[in-house]
Short mmCIF file of C-alpha atoms and ligand atoms in Angstrom, two decimals:
data_model
loop_
_atom_site.label_atom_id
_atom_site.label_comp_id
_atom_site.label_asym_id
_atom_site.label_seq_id
_atom_site.Cartn_x
_atom_site.Cartn_y
_atom_site.Cartn_z
CA UNK G 1 236.84 9.03 72.45
CA UNK G 2 237.89 12.68 72.67
CA UNK G 3 241.65 13.10 72.17
CA UNK G 4 243.57 13.78 75.38
CA UNK G 5 244.72 17.38 75.10
CA UNK G 6 247.54 19.24 76.78
CA UNK G 7 247.35 23.04 76.92
CA UNK G 8 250.47 25.01 77.82
CA UNK G 9 250.20 28.62 79.03
CA UNK G 10 253.50 30.44 79.57
CA UNK G 11 254.57 33.99 80.22
CA UNK G 12 256.31 36.34 82.65
CA UNK G 13 255.26 37.20 86.20
CA UNK G 14 251.88 38.92 86.36
CA UNK G 15 250.88 38.18 82.75
CA UNK G 16 247.75 36.35 83.90
CA UNK G 17 248.76 32.69 83.42
CA UNK G 18 247.35 31.38 86.72
CA UNK G 19 244.07 33.27 86.54
CA UNK G 20 243.40 32.41 82.90
CA UNK G 21 244.76 28.86 83.18
CA UNK G 22 242.68 27.95 86.22
CA UNK G 23 239.46 29.26 84.66
CA UNK G 24 240.17 27.53 81.36
CA UNK G 25 240.85 24.23 83.16
CA UNK G 26 237.66 24.58 85.19
CA UNK G 27 235.63 25.36 82.04
CA UNK G 28 237.05 22.33 80.18
CA UNK G 29 237.06 20.01 83.19
CA UNK G 30 240.83 19.61 82.81
CA UNK G 31 243.49 19.16 85.48
CA UNK G 32 245.13 22.50 86.32
CA UNK G 33 248.84 22.52 87.15
CA UNK G 34 250.66 25.68 88.23
CA UNK G 35 254.33 24.76 87.87
CA UNK G 36 255.35 28.01 89.54
CA UNK G 37 253.80 26.70 92.74
CA UNK G 38 256.13 23.68 92.55
CA UNK G 39 259.23 25.91 92.30
CA UNK G 40 257.87 28.09 95.10
CA UNK G 41 257.22 25.04 97.31
CA UNK G 42 260.80 23.84 96.82
CA UNK G 43 262.09 27.34 97.59
CA UNK G 44 259.99 27.46 100.76
CA UNK G 45 261.47 24.14 101.90
CA UNK G 46 265.01 25.27 101.07
CA UNK G 47 264.51 28.42 103.16
CA UNK G 48 263.09 26.34 106.01
CA UNK G 49 266.17 24.08 105.87
CA UNK G 50 268.56 27.04 105.65
CA UNK G 51 269.99 25.90 102.31
CA UNK G 52 272.09 28.27 100.21
CA UNK G 53 269.91 29.29 97.19
CA UNK G 54 273.13 29.37 95.11
CA UNK G 55 273.87 25.67 95.80
CA UNK G 56 272.31 23.88 92.82
CA UNK G 57 273.59 20.44 93.83
CA UNK G 58 272.05 20.60 97.32
CA UNK G 59 268.81 22.03 95.90
CA UNK G 60 268.65 19.25 93.32
CA UNK G 61 268.97 16.66 96.12
CA UNK G 62 266.25 18.45 98.08
CA UNK G 63 263.97 18.45 95.01
CA UNK G 64 264.44 14.67 94.64
CA UNK G 65 263.64 13.92 98.28
CA UNK G 66 260.83 16.43 98.87
CA UNK G 67 257.19 15.41 98.50
CA UNK G 68 255.53 18.38 96.79
CA UNK G 69 251.85 17.85 96.03
CA UNK G 70 249.40 20.22 94.33
CA UNK G 71 245.88 19.05 95.17
CA UNK G 72 242.30 20.22 95.08
CA UNK G 73 241.48 23.28 97.23
CA UNK G 74 240.01 21.62 100.33
CA UNK G 75 239.70 24.99 102.12
CA UNK G 76 237.48 27.79 100.81
CA UNK G 77 239.84 30.69 101.48
CA UNK G 78 240.37 31.93 97.93
CA UNK G 79 243.02 29.35 97.04
CA UNK G 80 243.09 27.80 93.56
CA UNK G 81 244.61 24.57 94.90
CA UNK G 82 246.29 23.20 98.01
CA UNK G 83 250.08 22.87 98.01
CA UNK G 84 251.68 20.56 100.55
CA UNK G 85 255.38 19.95 101.19
CA UNK G 86 256.09 16.72 103.05
CA UNK G 87 252.44 16.82 104.17
CA UNK G 88 252.48 20.44 105.44
CA UNK G 89 249.98 22.86 103.87
CA UNK G 90 252.12 25.71 102.46
CA UNK G 91 249.57 27.08 99.98
CA UNK G 92 249.88 30.65 101.23
CA UNK G 93 253.38 30.44 102.70
CA UNK G 94 254.83 29.94 99.19
CA UNK G 95 253.49 33.39 98.24
CA UNK G 96 255.54 35.18 100.93
CA UNK G 97 257.87 38.04 99.94
CA UNK G 98 260.88 35.93 101.03
CA UNK G 99 259.92 33.03 98.75
CA UNK G 100 259.12 35.45 95.90
CA UNK G 101 262.55 37.08 96.34
CA UNK G 102 264.36 33.71 96.22
CA UNK G 103 262.36 31.46 93.88
CA UNK G 104 263.89 32.62 90.60
CA UNK G 105 267.42 31.96 91.84
CA UNK G 106 266.44 28.51 93.11
CA UNK G 107 264.66 27.80 89.80
CA UNK G 108 267.69 28.79 87.72
CA UNK G 109 269.69 25.65 88.65
CA UNK G 110 269.67 22.84 86.04
CA UNK G 111 269.76 20.27 88.88
CA UNK G 112 266.45 21.68 90.16
CA UNK G 113 264.81 22.02 86.76
CA UNK G 114 265.68 18.45 85.74
CA UNK G 115 263.81 17.03 88.76
CA UNK G 116 260.77 19.32 88.62
CA UNK G 117 260.37 19.06 84.84
CA UNK G 118 260.28 15.26 85.15
CA UNK G 119 257.58 15.55 87.82
CA UNK G 120 255.60 18.00 85.66
CA UNK G 121 255.74 15.67 82.66
CA UNK G 122 254.48 12.80 84.83
CA UNK G 123 251.53 14.93 85.97
CA UNK G 124 250.63 15.68 82.34
CA UNK G 125 250.81 12.09 81.09
CA UNK G 126 247.06 11.53 81.46
CA UNK G 127 246.42 14.46 79.10
CA UNK G 128 243.42 16.79 79.49
CA UNK G 129 245.61 19.21 81.42
CA UNK G 130 246.18 22.96 81.49
CA UNK G 131 249.76 23.55 82.66
CA UNK G 132 251.04 27.06 83.33
CA UNK G 133 254.59 28.30 83.84
CA UNK G 134 257.55 29.74 81.96
CA UNK G 135 258.84 26.88 79.79
CA UNK G 136 255.89 24.51 79.37
CA UNK G 137 255.41 24.88 75.63
CA UNK G 138 259.13 25.12 74.86
CA UNK G 139 260.57 22.45 77.20
CA UNK G 140 258.19 20.59 79.51
CA UNK G 141 255.45 19.66 77.01
CA UNK G 142 256.92 20.32 73.54
CA UNK G 143 254.14 18.18 71.98
CA UNK G 144 251.32 20.08 73.71
CA UNK G 145 248.37 20.40 71.31
CA UNK G 146 247.86 24.08 72.21
CA UNK G 147 250.57 26.54 73.33
CA UNK G 148 249.72 30.03 74.50
CA UNK G 149 252.22 32.68 75.60
CA UNK G 150 250.65 35.52 77.60
CA UNK G 151 252.50 38.77 78.00
CA UNK G 152 251.88 42.35 79.12
CA UNK G 153 253.99 45.44 79.69
CA UNK G 154 256.07 45.58 82.88
CA UNK G 155 253.96 48.47 84.19
CA UNK G 156 250.68 46.63 83.58
CA UNK G 157 252.00 43.48 85.25
CA UNK G 158 253.17 45.59 88.18
CA UNK G 159 249.76 47.24 88.47
CA UNK G 160 248.03 43.84 88.44
CA UNK G 161 250.34 42.32 91.04
CA UNK G 162 250.11 45.38 93.30
CA UNK G 163 246.30 45.34 93.09
CA UNK G 164 246.32 41.63 93.93
CA UNK G 165 248.55 42.12 96.99
CA UNK G 166 246.51 45.13 98.12
CA UNK G 167 243.31 43.05 97.94
CA UNK G 168 244.87 40.08 99.71
CA UNK G 169 246.80 41.91 102.44
CA UNK G 170 244.93 45.20 102.89
CA UNK G 171 246.38 48.71 102.74
CA UNK G 172 247.64 48.73 106.35
CA UNK G 173 249.38 45.35 106.24
CA UNK G 174 253.07 45.67 107.26
CA UNK G 175 254.12 43.20 104.52
CA UNK G 176 252.39 45.17 101.72
CA UNK G 177 255.18 46.37 99.42
CA UNK G 178 255.04 49.68 97.56
CA UNK G 179 254.14 49.71 93.87
CA UNK G 180 257.78 50.59 93.12
CA UNK G 181 258.98 47.55 95.09
CA UNK G 182 256.52 45.29 93.22
CA UNK G 183 257.73 46.67 89.88
CA UNK G 184 261.39 46.20 90.87
CA UNK G 185 260.70 42.60 91.93
CA UNK G 186 258.97 41.76 88.65
CA UNK G 187 261.81 43.39 86.68
CA UNK G 188 264.37 41.39 88.67
CA UNK G 189 262.49 38.11 88.21
CA UNK G 190 262.08 38.77 84.48
CA UNK G 191 265.87 39.12 84.21
CA UNK G 192 266.64 35.92 86.12
CA UNK G 193 263.85 33.99 84.36
CA UNK G 194 264.83 35.17 80.87
CA UNK G 195 266.75 32.06 79.83
CA UNK G 196 263.90 29.76 80.86
CA UNK G 197 261.04 31.91 79.58
CA UNK G 198 261.25 32.02 75.77
CA UNK G 199 258.01 31.34 73.87
CA UNK G 200 257.93 28.06 71.96
CA UNK G 201 258.23 28.67 68.17
CA UNK G 202 254.66 27.34 67.73
CA UNK G 203 253.19 29.25 70.68
CA UNK G 204 250.47 31.80 70.03
CA UNK G 205 251.45 35.05 71.75
CA UNK G 206 248.64 37.12 73.27
CA UNK G 207 249.48 40.66 74.37
CA UNK G 208 247.07 41.31 77.27
CA UNK G 209 247.69 44.94 78.26
CA UNK G 210 244.27 46.03 77.03
CA UNK G 211 242.36 42.79 77.46
CA UNK G 212 240.28 41.67 80.45
CA UNK G 213 240.61 38.12 81.78
CA UNK G 214 237.33 37.26 80.04
CA UNK G 215 238.62 38.62 76.73
CA UNK G 216 241.86 36.62 77.03
CA UNK G 217 239.84 33.46 77.75
CA UNK G 218 237.59 34.21 74.78
CA UNK G 219 240.59 34.49 72.48
CA UNK G 220 242.08 31.22 73.71
CA UNK G 221 238.76 29.38 73.30
CA UNK G 222 238.40 30.85 69.79
CA UNK G 223 241.92 29.71 68.87
CA UNK G 224 241.26 26.25 70.33
CA UNK G 225 237.91 25.97 68.54
CA UNK G 226 239.53 26.61 65.16
CA UNK G 227 241.97 23.70 65.61
N1 LIG M 301 244.04 40.40 81.47
C1 LIG M 301 244.02 40.84 82.74
N2 LIG M 301 243.53 42.07 83.02
C2 LIG M 301 243.52 42.53 84.28
N3 LIG M 301 243.98 41.83 85.36
C3 LIG M 301 244.49 40.60 85.13
C4 LIG M 301 244.54 40.04 83.82
N4 LIG M 301 245.09 38.80 83.93
C5 LIG M 301 245.36 38.61 85.23
N5 LIG M 301 244.99 39.68 85.96
C6 LIG M 301 245.16 39.84 87.40
O1 LIG M 301 246.54 40.07 87.60
C7 LIG M 301 247.00 39.40 88.81
C8 LIG M 301 248.13 38.43 88.44
O2 LIG M 301 247.58 37.43 87.60
P1 LIG M 301 248.19 35.94 87.66
O3 LIG M 301 248.53 35.58 89.06
O4 LIG M 301 247.23 35.06 86.92
O5 LIG M 301 249.52 36.15 86.83
P2 LIG M 301 250.65 35.07 86.56
O6 LIG M 301 251.09 35.21 85.16
O7 LIG M 301 250.19 33.71 86.99
O8 LIG M 301 251.77 35.58 87.55
P3 LIG M 301 252.88 34.69 88.30
O9 LIG M 301 253.66 34.00 87.23
O10 LIG M 301 253.67 35.70 89.07
O11 LIG M 301 252.11 33.75 89.19
C9 LIG M 301 245.77 38.68 89.37
O12 LIG M 301 245.21 39.47 90.40
C10 LIG M 301 244.82 38.61 88.20
O13 LIG M 301 243.46 38.62 88.63
N1 LIG M 302 257.73 26.52 84.66
C1 LIG M 302 258.27 27.40 85.54
C2 LIG M 302 257.45 28.06 86.48
C3 LIG M 302 258.03 28.91 87.38
N2 LIG M 302 259.38 29.07 87.36
C4 LIG M 302 260.06 29.91 88.38
O1 LIG M 302 259.22 30.03 89.52
C5 LIG M 302 258.99 31.42 89.79
C6 LIG M 302 257.60 31.56 90.39
O2 LIG M 302 256.64 31.25 89.41
P1 LIG M 302 255.21 32.00 89.45
O3 LIG M 302 254.46 31.45 88.26
O4 LIG M 302 254.59 31.67 90.77
O5 LIG M 302 255.55 33.45 89.33
C7 LIG M 302 259.19 32.12 88.48
O6 LIG M 302 259.55 33.49 88.66
C8 LIG M 302 260.33 31.32 87.88
O7 LIG M 302 261.56 31.78 88.41
C9 LIG M 302 260.18 28.45 86.43
O8 LIG M 302 261.42 28.66 86.42
N3 LIG M 302 259.61 27.60 85.53
#
């Protein structure tokens, strides 16, 4: 019987974790788990409830009581998965500028991380999973059989994120931020995420500035095949 395998893909905002991780999971027939979506879902709920994003104790309680589920994409609208919070579909709502502005602060609290990391580990217990985030290889799944850390320059990650928002929202959309605003947001999130975003010592770092998604996937499959 093929060994159950856990693949961790970490890296900063816009490095390509979700895109590469989802395609890799689909190619291998593995479960795909975007842990960032879990932090975003909790942040969305906290904003809905009017909680103070600085209040780690209240946010930890909310994380324990909330039902956050990442399931298969039952709607064909470009989503990678469906995220529900207490049964409400929030798949796109968790990508709002307000959630993006607040999620790193919410995620910085140990009370929040303790609860979500436990949930992430439970999801990975079956093995045959591709889990993406910031701290998967270093903290969540330290025994993962394959650990990849994707990175790219700030400017390249800004260009990618801006292009993604432009495609999703359209040039005339009132919520479309400027490239400078996108870059500033990524820089800010990098700073807040720093403590929870260090590559695991045994992670393989792939610098993706001059690589296409297909080339990144090819490198990961080559690395995995040599194991
Ligand atoms: N190697 C690449 N070359 C060009 N574009 C890329 C590459 N990797 C990802 N992209 C594009 O960049 C955008 C951001 O990628 P993605 O959402 O996968 O990043 P991420 O690391 O998951 O970011 P976040 O942590 O903020 O969710 C997407 O539109 C994606 O298609
Ligand atoms: N394992 C993780 C994953 C994410 N975060 C925090 O969530 C934010 C949003 O994640 P995206 O992948 O959707 O960008 C991210 O900026 C982190 O603040 C985390 O702490 N740990």
